[in-house]
Coordinates of C-alpha atoms and ligand atoms in Angstrom, one line a residue:
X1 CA -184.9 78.8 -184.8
X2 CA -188.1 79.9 -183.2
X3 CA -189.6 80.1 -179.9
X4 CA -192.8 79.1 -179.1
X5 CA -194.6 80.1 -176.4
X6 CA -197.5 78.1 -175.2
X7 CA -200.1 80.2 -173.6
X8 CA -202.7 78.8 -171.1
X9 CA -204.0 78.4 -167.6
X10 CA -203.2 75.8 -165.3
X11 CA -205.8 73.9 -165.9
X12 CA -205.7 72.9 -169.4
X13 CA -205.9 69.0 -169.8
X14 CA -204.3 68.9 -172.7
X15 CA -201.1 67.2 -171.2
X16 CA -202.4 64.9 -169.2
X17 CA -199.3 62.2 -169.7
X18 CA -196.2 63.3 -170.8
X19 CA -193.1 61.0 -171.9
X20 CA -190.3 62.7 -172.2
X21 CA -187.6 60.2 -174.4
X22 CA -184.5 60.6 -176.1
X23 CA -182.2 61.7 -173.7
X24 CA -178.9 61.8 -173.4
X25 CA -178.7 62.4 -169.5
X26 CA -181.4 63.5 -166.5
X27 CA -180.0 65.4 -163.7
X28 CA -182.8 64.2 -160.9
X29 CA -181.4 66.3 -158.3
X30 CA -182.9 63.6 -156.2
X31 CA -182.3 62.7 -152.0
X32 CA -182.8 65.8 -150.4
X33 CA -180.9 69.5 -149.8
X34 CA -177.1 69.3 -150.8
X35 CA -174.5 70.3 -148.4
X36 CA -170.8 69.5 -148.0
X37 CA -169.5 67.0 -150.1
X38 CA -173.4 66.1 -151.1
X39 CA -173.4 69.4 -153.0
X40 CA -171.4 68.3 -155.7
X41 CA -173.7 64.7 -156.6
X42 CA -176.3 65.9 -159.4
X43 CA -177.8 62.1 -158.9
X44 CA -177.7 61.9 -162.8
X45 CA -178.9 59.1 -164.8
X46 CA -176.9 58.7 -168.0
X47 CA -178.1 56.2 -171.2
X48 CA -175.9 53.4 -171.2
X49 CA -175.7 50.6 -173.6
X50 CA -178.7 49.0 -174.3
X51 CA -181.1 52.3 -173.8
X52 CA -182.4 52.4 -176.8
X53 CA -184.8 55.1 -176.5
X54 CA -182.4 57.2 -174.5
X55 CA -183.3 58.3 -171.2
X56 CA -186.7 59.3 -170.1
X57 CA -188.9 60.9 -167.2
X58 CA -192.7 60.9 -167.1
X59 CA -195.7 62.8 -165.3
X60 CA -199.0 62.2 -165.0
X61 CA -201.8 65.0 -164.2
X62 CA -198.8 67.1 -163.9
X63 CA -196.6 65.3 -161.3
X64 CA -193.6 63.1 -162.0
X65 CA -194.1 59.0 -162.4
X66 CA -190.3 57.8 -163.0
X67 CA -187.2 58.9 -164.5
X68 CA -184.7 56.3 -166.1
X69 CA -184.4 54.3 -169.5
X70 CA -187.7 54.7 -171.5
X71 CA -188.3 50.9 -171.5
X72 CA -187.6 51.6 -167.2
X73 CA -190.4 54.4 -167.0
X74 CA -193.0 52.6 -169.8
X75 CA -193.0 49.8 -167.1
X76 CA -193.4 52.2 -164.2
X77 CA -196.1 53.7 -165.6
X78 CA -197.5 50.6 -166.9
X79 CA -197.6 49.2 -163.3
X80 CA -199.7 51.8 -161.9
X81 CA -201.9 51.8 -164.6
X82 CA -201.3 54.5 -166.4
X83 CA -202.1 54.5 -170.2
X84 CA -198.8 55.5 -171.4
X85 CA -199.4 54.4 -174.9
X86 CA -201.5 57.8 -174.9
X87 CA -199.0 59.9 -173.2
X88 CA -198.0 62.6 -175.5
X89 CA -194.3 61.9 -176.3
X90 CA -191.8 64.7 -176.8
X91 CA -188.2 63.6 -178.1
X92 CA -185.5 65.1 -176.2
X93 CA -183.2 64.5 -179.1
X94 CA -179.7 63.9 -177.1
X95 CA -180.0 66.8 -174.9
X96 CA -180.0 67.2 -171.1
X97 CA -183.4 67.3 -169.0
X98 CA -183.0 69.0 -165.4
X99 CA -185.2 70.3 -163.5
X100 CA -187.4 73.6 -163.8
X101 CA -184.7 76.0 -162.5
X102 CA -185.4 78.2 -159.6
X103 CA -184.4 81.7 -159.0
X104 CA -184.9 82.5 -155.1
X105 CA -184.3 86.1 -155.5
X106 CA -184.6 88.2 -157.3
X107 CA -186.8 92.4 -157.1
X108 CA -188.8 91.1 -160.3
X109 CA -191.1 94.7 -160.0
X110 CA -190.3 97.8 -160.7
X111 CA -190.3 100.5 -162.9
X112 CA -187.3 102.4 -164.5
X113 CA -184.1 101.8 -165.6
X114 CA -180.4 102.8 -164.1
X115 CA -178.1 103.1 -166.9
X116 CA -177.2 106.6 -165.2
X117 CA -176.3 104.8 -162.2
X118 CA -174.4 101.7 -164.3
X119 CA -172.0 105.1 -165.3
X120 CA -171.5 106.4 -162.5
X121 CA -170.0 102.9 -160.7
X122 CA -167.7 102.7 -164.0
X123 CA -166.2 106.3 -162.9
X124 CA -165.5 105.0 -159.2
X125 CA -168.7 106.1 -157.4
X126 CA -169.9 103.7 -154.3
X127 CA -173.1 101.7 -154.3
X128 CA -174.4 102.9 -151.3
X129 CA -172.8 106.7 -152.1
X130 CA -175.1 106.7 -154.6
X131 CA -178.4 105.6 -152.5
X132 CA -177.0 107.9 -149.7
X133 CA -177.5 110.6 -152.6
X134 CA -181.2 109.7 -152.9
X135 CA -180.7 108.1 -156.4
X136 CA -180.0 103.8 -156.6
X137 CA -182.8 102.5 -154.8
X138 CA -184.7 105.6 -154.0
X139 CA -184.9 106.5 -157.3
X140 CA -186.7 103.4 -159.0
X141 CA -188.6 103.9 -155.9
X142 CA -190.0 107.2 -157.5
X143 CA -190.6 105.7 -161.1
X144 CA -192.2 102.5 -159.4
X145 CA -195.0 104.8 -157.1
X146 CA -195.7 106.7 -160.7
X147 CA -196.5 103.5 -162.2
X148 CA -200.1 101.7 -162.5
X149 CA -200.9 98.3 -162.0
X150 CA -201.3 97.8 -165.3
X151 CA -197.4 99.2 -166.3
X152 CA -195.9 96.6 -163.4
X153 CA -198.0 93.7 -164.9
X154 CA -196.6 94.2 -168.2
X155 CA -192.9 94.5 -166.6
X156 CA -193.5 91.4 -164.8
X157 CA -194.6 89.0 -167.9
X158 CA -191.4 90.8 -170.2
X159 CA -189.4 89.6 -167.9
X160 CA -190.8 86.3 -166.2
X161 CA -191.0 85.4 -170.3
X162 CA -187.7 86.0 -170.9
X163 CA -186.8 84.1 -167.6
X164 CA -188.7 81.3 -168.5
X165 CA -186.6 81.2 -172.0
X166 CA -183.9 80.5 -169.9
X167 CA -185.6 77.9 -168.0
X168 CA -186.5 79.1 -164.9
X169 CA -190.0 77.8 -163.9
X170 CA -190.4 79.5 -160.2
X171 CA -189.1 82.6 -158.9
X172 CA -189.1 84.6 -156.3
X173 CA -190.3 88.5 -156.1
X174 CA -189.4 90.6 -153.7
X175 CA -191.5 94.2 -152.9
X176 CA -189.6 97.2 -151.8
X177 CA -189.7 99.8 -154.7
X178 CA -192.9 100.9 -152.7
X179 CA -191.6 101.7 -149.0
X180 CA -194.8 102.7 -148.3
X181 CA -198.0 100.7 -147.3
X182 CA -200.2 101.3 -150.7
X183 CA -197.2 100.5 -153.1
X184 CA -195.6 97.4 -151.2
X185 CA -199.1 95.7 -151.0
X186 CA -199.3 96.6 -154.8
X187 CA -196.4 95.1 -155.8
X188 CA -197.1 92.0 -153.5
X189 CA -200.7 91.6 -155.5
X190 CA -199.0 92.1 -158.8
X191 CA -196.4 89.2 -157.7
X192 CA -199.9 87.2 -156.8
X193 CA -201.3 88.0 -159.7
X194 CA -198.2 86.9 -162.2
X195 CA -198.2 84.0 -160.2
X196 CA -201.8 83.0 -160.9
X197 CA -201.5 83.8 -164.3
X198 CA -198.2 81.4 -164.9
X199 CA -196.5 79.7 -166.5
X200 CA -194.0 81.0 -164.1
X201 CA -194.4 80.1 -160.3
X202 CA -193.7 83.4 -158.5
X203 CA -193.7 83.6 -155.0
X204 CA -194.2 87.1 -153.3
X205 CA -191.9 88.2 -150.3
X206 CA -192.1 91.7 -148.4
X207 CA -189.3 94.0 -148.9
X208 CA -190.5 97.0 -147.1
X209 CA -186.6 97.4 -145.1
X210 CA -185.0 98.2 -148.7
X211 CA -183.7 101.6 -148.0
X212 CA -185.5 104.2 -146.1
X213 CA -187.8 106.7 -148.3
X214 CA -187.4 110.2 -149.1
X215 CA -189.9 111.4 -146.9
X216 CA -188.3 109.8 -144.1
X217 CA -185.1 111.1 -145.0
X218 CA -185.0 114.5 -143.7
X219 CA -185.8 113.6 -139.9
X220 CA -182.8 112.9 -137.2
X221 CA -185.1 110.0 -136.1
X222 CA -186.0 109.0 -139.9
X223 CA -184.4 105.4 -139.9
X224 CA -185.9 104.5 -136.8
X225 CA -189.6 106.1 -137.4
X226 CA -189.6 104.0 -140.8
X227 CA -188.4 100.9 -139.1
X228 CA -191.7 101.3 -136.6
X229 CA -193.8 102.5 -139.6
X230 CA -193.0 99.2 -141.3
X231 CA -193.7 97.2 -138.1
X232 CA -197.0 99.0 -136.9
X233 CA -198.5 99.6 -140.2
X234 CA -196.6 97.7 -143.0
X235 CA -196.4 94.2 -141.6
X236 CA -199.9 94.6 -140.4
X237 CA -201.3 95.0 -143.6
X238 CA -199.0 93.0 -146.0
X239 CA -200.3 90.1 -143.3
X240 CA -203.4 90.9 -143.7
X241 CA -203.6 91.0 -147.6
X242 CA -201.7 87.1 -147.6
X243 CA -199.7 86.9 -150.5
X244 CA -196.4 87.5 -148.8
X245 CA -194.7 83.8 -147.6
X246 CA -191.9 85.3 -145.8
X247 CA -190.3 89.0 -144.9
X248 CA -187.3 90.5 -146.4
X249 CA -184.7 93.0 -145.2
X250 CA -181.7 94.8 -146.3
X251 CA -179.2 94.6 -143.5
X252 CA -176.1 96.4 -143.8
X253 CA -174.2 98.8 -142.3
X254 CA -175.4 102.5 -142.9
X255 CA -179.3 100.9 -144.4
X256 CA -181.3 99.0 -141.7
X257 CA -178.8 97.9 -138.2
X258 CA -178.8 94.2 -137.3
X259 CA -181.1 95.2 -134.2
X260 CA -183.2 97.1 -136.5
X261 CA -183.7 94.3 -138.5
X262 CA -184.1 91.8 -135.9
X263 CA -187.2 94.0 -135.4
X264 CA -188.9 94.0 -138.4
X265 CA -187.9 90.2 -138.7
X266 CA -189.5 89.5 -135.5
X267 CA -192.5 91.1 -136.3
X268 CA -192.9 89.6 -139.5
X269 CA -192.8 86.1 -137.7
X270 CA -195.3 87.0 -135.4
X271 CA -197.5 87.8 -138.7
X272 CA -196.7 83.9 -139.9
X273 CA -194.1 85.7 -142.3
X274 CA -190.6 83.4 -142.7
X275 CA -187.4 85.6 -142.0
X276 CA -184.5 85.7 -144.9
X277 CA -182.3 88.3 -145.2
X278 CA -180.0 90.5 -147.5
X279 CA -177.1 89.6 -145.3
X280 CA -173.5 91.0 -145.6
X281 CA -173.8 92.3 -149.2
X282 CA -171.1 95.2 -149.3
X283 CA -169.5 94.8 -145.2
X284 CA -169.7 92.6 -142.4
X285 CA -172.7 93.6 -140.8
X286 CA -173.6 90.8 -138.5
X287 CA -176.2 89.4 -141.4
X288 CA -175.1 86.2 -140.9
X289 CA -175.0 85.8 -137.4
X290 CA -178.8 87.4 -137.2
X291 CA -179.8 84.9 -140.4
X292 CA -179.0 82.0 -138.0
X293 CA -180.0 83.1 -135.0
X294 CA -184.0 83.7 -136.1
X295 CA -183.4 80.4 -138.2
X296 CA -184.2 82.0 -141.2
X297 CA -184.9 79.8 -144.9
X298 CA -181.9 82.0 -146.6
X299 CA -179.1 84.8 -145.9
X300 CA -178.7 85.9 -149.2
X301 CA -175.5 88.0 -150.9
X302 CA -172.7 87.3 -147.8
X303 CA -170.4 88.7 -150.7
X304 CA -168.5 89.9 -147.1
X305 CA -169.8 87.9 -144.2
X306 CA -167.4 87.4 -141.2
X307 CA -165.7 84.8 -139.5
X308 CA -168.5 84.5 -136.5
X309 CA -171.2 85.0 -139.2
X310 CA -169.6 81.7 -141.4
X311 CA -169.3 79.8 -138.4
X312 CA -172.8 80.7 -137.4
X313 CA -174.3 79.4 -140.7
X314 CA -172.1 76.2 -140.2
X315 CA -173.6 75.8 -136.9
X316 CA -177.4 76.1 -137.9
X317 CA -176.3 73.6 -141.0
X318 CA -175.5 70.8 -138.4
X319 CA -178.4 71.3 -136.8
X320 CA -182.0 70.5 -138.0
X321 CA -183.3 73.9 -139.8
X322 CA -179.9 74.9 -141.9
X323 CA -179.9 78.1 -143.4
X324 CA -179.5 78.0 -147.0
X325 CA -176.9 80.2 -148.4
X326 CA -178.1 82.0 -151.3
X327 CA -174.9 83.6 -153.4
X328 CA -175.3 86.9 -156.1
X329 CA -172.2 86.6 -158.1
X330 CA -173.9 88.5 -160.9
X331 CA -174.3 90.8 -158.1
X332 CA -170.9 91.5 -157.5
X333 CA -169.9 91.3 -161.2
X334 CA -172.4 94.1 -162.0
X335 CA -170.7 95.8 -158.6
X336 CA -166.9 95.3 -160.3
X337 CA -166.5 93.9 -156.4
X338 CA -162.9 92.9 -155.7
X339 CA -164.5 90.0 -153.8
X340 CA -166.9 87.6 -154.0
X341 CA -168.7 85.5 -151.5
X342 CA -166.5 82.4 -150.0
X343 CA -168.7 79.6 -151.4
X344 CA -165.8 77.5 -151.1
X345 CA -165.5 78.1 -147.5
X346 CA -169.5 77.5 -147.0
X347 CA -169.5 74.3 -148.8
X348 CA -166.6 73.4 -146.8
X349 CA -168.1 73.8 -143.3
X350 CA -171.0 72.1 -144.8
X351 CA -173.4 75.1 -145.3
X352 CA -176.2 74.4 -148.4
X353 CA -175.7 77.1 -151.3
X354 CA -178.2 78.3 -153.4
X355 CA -177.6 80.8 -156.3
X356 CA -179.7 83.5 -157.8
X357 CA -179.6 86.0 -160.7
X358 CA -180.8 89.0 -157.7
X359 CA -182.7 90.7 -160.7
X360 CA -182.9 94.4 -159.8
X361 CA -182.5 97.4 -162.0
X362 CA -179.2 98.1 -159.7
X363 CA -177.0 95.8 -159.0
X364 CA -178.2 93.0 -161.5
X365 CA -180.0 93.9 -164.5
X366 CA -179.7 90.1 -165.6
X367 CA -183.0 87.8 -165.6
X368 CA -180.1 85.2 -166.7
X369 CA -180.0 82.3 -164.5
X370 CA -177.8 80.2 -166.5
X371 CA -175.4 82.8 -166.8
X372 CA -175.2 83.3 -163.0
X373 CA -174.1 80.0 -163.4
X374 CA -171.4 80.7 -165.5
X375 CA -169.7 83.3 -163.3
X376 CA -170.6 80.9 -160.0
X377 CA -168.5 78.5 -161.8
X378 CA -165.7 81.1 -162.8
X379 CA -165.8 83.1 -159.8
X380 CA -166.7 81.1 -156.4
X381 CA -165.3 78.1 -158.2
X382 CA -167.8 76.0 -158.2
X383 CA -168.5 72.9 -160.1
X384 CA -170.9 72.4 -162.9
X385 CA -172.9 70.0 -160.4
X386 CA -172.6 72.1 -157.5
X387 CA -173.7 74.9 -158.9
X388 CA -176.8 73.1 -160.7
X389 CA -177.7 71.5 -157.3
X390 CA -178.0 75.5 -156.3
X391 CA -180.5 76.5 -158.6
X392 CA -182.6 73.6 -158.3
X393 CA -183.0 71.8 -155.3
X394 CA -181.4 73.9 -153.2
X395 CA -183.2 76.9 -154.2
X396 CA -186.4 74.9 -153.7
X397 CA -185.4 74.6 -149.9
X398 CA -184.8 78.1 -149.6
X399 CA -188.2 79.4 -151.0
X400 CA -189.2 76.5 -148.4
X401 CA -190.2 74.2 -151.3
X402 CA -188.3 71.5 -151.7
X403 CA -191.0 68.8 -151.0
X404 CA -192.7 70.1 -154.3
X405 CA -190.4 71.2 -156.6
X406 CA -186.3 71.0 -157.3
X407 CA -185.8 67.9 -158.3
X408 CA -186.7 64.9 -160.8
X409 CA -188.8 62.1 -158.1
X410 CA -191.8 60.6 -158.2
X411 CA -194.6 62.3 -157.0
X412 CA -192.9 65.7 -157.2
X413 CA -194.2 68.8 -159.6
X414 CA -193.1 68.2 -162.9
X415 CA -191.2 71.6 -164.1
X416 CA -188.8 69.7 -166.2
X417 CA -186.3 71.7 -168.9
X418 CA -185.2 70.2 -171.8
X419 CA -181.5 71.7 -172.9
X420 CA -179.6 71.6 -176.4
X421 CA -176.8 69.6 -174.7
X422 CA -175.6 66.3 -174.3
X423 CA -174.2 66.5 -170.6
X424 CA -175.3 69.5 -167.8
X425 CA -171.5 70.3 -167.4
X426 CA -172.1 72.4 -170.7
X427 CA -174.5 74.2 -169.0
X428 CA -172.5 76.7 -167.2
X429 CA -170.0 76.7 -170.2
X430 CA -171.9 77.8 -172.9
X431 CA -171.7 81.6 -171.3
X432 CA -174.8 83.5 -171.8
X433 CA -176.0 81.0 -175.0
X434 CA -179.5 80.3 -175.4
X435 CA -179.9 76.4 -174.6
X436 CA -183.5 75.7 -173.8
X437 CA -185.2 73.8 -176.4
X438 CA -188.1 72.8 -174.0
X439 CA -189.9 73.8 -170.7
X440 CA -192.1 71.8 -169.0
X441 CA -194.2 73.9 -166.2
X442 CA -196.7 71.3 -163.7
X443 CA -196.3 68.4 -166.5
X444 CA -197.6 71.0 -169.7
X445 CA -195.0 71.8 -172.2
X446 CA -195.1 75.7 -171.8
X447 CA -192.2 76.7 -173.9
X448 CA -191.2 74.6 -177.1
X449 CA -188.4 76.0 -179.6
X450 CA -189.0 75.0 -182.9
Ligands
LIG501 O1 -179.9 92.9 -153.6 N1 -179.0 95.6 -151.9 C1 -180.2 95.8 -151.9 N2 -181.1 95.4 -152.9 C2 -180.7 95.0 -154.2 C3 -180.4 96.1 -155.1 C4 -181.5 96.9 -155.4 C5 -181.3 98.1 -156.2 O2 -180.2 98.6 -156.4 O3 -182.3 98.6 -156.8 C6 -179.6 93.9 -154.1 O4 -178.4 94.2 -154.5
LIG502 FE1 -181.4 91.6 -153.6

């Protein structure tokens, strides 16, 4: 088996109509965010008898024309005069076409490596022990200033390739291995620059409330002075750069205070930056409560969030501007947490989840999405479906996407994958297995394994 990877900007024609035939099953995704019950419907379209050439979905100039039996989408596409008897035809051979997955969080840029740290949590020491220490955050904060532009671009394709092997087709980048106004905004441009470059769609968001930096450290009023620095001189320039969409921050007890980052939230909306949040990662610490009252796109983590904060997210779900809930089990895997976040509980009181690998050199160094599927499945007991509905049209909703990309409809982007499997509920099953035999980025196949 090889991989091939298809280099190439955006705007090569080459593609113009793809058919893609053959298979066994296409997980649309279609009708809009999941919640509750909803969750759980993948809105599948399976080959009956009669489909002779299997199941197919086709784009034109890089957006979606119909999914259904071949002879189905040949018609569509026939009735709005398309030439499909030009379309370049791949053969899914039996397997499973989804969407292009998304991974809405993950700290794609930095520099460095923890393996220290990775010992140290074996032999009992605390996450945020460690921070408090200076090392954890603060120290991949030291290797990511020392690096160039150059070093951080390189780091970004490594890993958006080997993302993209697993077929994730748009991902989200956080800053916040800066902390200070030169390196955020030159992780942001990196994250800009990745993104132009593709395959991979890579949307930037502003981390600058990851921890606070050494050299704020030392000062009784250290926490707060950073918290102003970020809203007086950060925000003001991230906004003014424009490749941040929204405005991150880590709130948990003993990092940044729910009024703290209610703050820098705040401020970021007044800069047109969306609010989302690392919300209730290690303790209650009011992350979910803040998430919903700012009606922000995502609280992300609530490994620990508490009764008001569930209850909070359940109200905002009933309402008209829900707040997707985006889970890290790999997270609290890497973390050997004796709890996980109560997806259960969420899907119950009807509050849309999202999952996400949380690529960080800390507390996930996975870039495997399909694998946080595996231990969503094995650990907040989710289904198969569920958990594909997460990663796909969910996640589209909580990057604030969802009318381009997520799901298998007419009209929509085409970021299609094609996997080595006859039904998605072998996705999650196959644990850590490579399954991709083909990735489809904006209707070009961009990854094809031979
Ligand atoms: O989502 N908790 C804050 N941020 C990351 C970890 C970052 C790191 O340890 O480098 C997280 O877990
Ligand atoms: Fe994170």
């Amino acid at each position: 088996m090889s991989l091939r990877l298809i280099q190439g900007g955006r705007d090569d024609a080459s593609e113009t109509g793809l058919l893609i035939e053959g298979a066994a099953e296409i997980v649309t995704m279609a009708g809009g965010l999941r919640r509750g019950p909803a969750q759980a419907d993948p809105a599948v379209l399976v080959a009956g008898a009669g489909a002779e050439g299997g199941m197919a979905v086709a784009s034109w100039q890089g957006r979606i024309v119909a999914a259904g039996t071949r002879e189905a989408v040949e018609a569509e596409a026939r009735a709005q005069s398309l030439p499909v008897e030009r379309f370049t035809r791949f053969d899914a051979r039996g397997g499973t076409v989804t969407p292009g997955l998304i991974d809405p969080h993950t700290h794609l840029l930095f520099a460095g490596s923890r393996e220290n740290e990775f010992r140290l949590r074996q032999q009992g020491a605390g996450y945020l022990e460690i921070l408090a220490a200076g090392g954890g955050i603060l120290s991949t904060v030291a290797a990511t200033r020392a690096a160039s532009d150059d070093d951080l671009l390189a780091h970004g394709r490594r890993w958006l390739t080997e993302m993209l092997g697993h077929g994730v087709t748009t991902v989200e980048a956080k800053s916040g291995y800066g902390l200070d106004v030169a390196t955020e905004l030159r992780l942001l441009e990196v994250a800009g620059r990745l993104d132009e470059d593709g395959p991979v769609s890579v949307v930037p968001t502003f981390l600058g409330a990851h921890a606070v930096p050494a050299e704020y450290r030392g000062r009784p009023d250290g926490t707060e002075a950073y918290v102003a620095s970020i809203v007086d001189q950060q925000l003001p320039a991230v906004a003014a750069q424009g490749r941040a969409r929204s405005c991150d921050v880590f709130c948990e007890r003993g990092v940044f205070s729910v009024e703290q980052s209610r703050r820098i939230l705040e401020a970021g909306l007044l800069h047109g930056l969306e609010p989302r949040l690392h919300a209730d990662e290690l303790a209650p610490s009011g992350g979910a409560e803040l998430a919903a009252e700012l009606g922000a796109r995502s609280a992300d983590h609530l490994a620990a969030p508490s009764r008001a904060g569930i209850a909070a997210l359940a109200a905002a779900a009933a309402g008209d501007r829900p707040v997707v809930a985006t889970l890290l089990p790999a997270t609290s895997w890497t973390l050997m947490a004796d709890h996980y976040a109560p997806a259960r509980l969420l899907i119950e009181r009807g509050v849309p989840v999202a999952l996400a690998t949380d690529f960080n050199p800390g507390t996930c160094p996975s870039p495997n999405l399909p694998l946080v599927l595996t231990v969503a499945c094995l650990e907040l007991k989710l289904t198969a479906a569920e958990a594909l509905a997460a990663v796909t049209v969910n996640a589209a909703h909580a990057l604030g996407l969802g009318d381009e990309v997520g799901s298998i409809e007419p009209g929509k982007v085409a970021d299609l994958v094609v996997w080595r499997v006859p039904t998605y509920a072998q996705i999650p099953y196959w644990a850590g297995a490579d399954l991709v035999a083909a990735v489809v980025k904006a209707g070009r196949r961009v990854l094809v394994r031979g």
